[in-house]
Amino acid sequence: MLRTRKLWMSVLSVMLVLTVVLSGCGKSDDSKDTASNTTDNTGDTKTDTTKTDTPKEDDAAKTGIDTSKPVELQFYMLGDAPKDLSKIQDLVNQMAKEELNTTVKFNYTTWTDWDQKYKLLLSSGQPIDLIFTADWTQFQSYAKKGAFQDITDILPKAAPELQKYVPADMWDAVKIDGKIYTVPATYKEYVTLGFVYREDLRVKYNLPKPVDMATFEEYLDGIKKNEPDMMPLSMNSNVRDNLIAPIRDLTHDAIGATPYGLGITYKDPSNVYSYWGSDEQVQDLTIAQRWQQKGFFAKNVLNDKDTLQEPVVSGKAAAILGDNPTRFNDTRLKMKSAHPDWELAYFPFPLAKGYATPVHPIHNGFAVPKSSKNAERALAFYEKMVLDKRYNQLTEYGVEGTNYKVTDGYYEMIGDSTSNGFPRESMNGWAWRNPEYMLFDKDFDGVKDIFASLDKIQSPDKFTGFAEDYTPYQAEKAAVEQVESQYFAPLYAGLVDNIQEGLQTAMSKAKQAGLEKIHEEYKKQWEQYVTTNGIK
């Protein structure tokens, strides 16, 4: 019976293909065009989504998956949704329904407490089909704990073109214990940190160019003196990552905001030490306290859930301690669209440190959570997001003629950041960027110049491939994280008058919570990783 059914399905497939071929005779090859823009008699610009790269039957045959049952995919991104997301979603669904018998719901966490929301999404069992992953969302640990589905054997069937498109070394780089749990982005960029500051104010008040911590502090002093109604430094409640980590990065060559108060440097990767309680930490906390006392950022900073960029865009703050080149450019564009006479500048930390690390393939990706019942359809849809120009440019830039235009090969936003409901990359679609389809604004030439300067001093990312397994200290992990939030965060924010006493209390609480057990096990895992991968 099954064999007869398969034969009948094969005959039916052939008949369908013949019908499509015969009906297409005499037509031009326009059916392979990407989505075009047309203007109706009201003058409004619309995206024509009726054209597809291939007929629906071919899509199903190519992927080798069953698309007979309609599904709605739940797609989760971090951050805040753009105002016109629903319009873009409707246009995407017109194509996806036709080609994969699929619709999608794009969901966002907002940036407020995103990390707690992310953890809840992956632990609650809520049905989710695609979710953003990155090293800074702890992808490696979540994969190790079984939060995501192993897609190693699903990719060839559901997204064969995507599997071929991503280079083999990138697939290898994202493997955890030999298995693939995320689809990596292929766009090469640098997300190394740098000073972001109002250049027009620097020139106006003859302030130094920030090239190290000393000159940056001089700049902030000058802003405080000359612009009393402006906050010199944009800062929010995430003082660990946005204040202490950049200080450590530039001053101590730290590899990042390593967890549990540990310290690891780029030039001595085998040496894992306790940053918490060290003289090094006291130096950094002293800087934070001094800046707090000088009024560089607000006393209620631990309650501030705003982004770092918004106060700079609106003119409420003059600088950001550490941001990456691409986000700097986005902030600059938004600021200049509202205030054309203002100017923002950037100095990359790697120029002071002497080396720059391009992003690791783990840095941006998408995974299929364990809770998904639509893994094949999810990957087939994600293949469209990456490789189909219509899906890709629609979700990265919006509707041409409505949200943007292309002039001399450059992206131009229509309107400004307040009137445009879908600015460039406002879906936070960093992971499905396709270098072949990317549109850049003219100002991005400056970022390309930054990237070119960093290319000259590039050095490999030695660390992002590490996958922590916190199973042996899961209870202690939660307890220590609570201690960090309660006792270390006020120190990070410069709000503790006596640093030594405050640090002594915080360390005592951390040790009671199991810090030493965590450090011992983490060091074992790290040393094994360094040795296995020959990292020096």
Tab-separated table of N, CA and C in Angstrom, residues 118 128 209 229 236 249 251 264-265 268 281 296 299 348 380 436 469:
chain	number	residue	atom	x	y	z
A	118	TYR	N	15.281	35.797	27.845
A	118	TYR	CA	15.871	34.784	26.969
A	118	TYR	C	15.970	33.445	27.699
A	128	ILE	N	8.914	27.439	20.335
A	128	ILE	CA	9.700	28.420	19.595
A	128	ILE	C	10.423	27.660	18.496
A	209	LYS	N	41.226	64.380	21.838
A	209	LYS	CA	40.633	63.209	21.198
A	209	LYS	C	40.832	62.008	22.117
A	229	ASP	N	24.002	70.732	31.470
A	229	ASP	CA	22.699	70.076	31.358
A	229	ASP	C	22.772	68.742	30.611
A	236	ASN	N	23.742	52.641	31.562
A	236	ASN	CA	22.490	52.042	32.026
A	236	ASN	C	22.772	50.999	33.103
A	249	ASP	N	38.853	45.719	29.219
A	249	ASP	CA	39.288	45.425	27.858
A	249	ASP	C	40.480	46.295	27.472
A	251	THR	N	42.290	48.451	29.539
A	251	THR	CA	43.333	48.642	30.552
A	251	THR	C	44.103	47.368	30.874
A	264	ILE	N	40.858	36.353	32.368
A	264	ILE	CA	41.691	35.689	31.364
A	264	ILE	C	42.140	36.772	30.386
A	265	THR	N	43.414	36.794	30.040
A	265	THR	CA	43.904	37.790	29.093
A	265	THR	C	44.222	37.136	27.756
A	268	ASP	N	47.878	35.721	27.546
A	268	ASP	CA	48.242	34.637	28.471
A	268	ASP	C	47.004	33.788	28.745
A	281	GLN	N	40.913	44.623	40.068
A	281	GLN	CA	39.525	45.034	40.196
A	281	GLN	C	39.398	46.318	41.010
A	296	PHE	N	29.599	61.948	36.003
A	296	PHE	CA	29.649	61.570	34.589
A	296	PHE	C	28.422	60.753	34.183
A	299	LYS	N	23.209	58.817	39.386
A	299	LYS	CA	23.276	58.021	40.599
A	299	LYS	C	22.260	56.873	40.595
A	348	PRO	N	38.725	53.172	17.821
A	348	PRO	CA	38.706	51.738	18.165
A	348	PRO	C	39.762	51.386	19.216
A	380	ALA	N	14.108	25.494	6.493
A	380	ALA	CA	13.768	25.831	5.108
A	380	ALA	C	13.407	27.305	5.001
A	436	GLU	N	26.274	39.419	-0.225
A	436	GLU	CA	25.967	39.658	-1.625
A	436	GLU	C	24.789	40.622	-1.801
A	469	ASP	N	30.278	23.889	30.569
A	469	ASP	CA	29.273	22.954	31.079
A	469	ASP	C	29.122	23.234	32.574
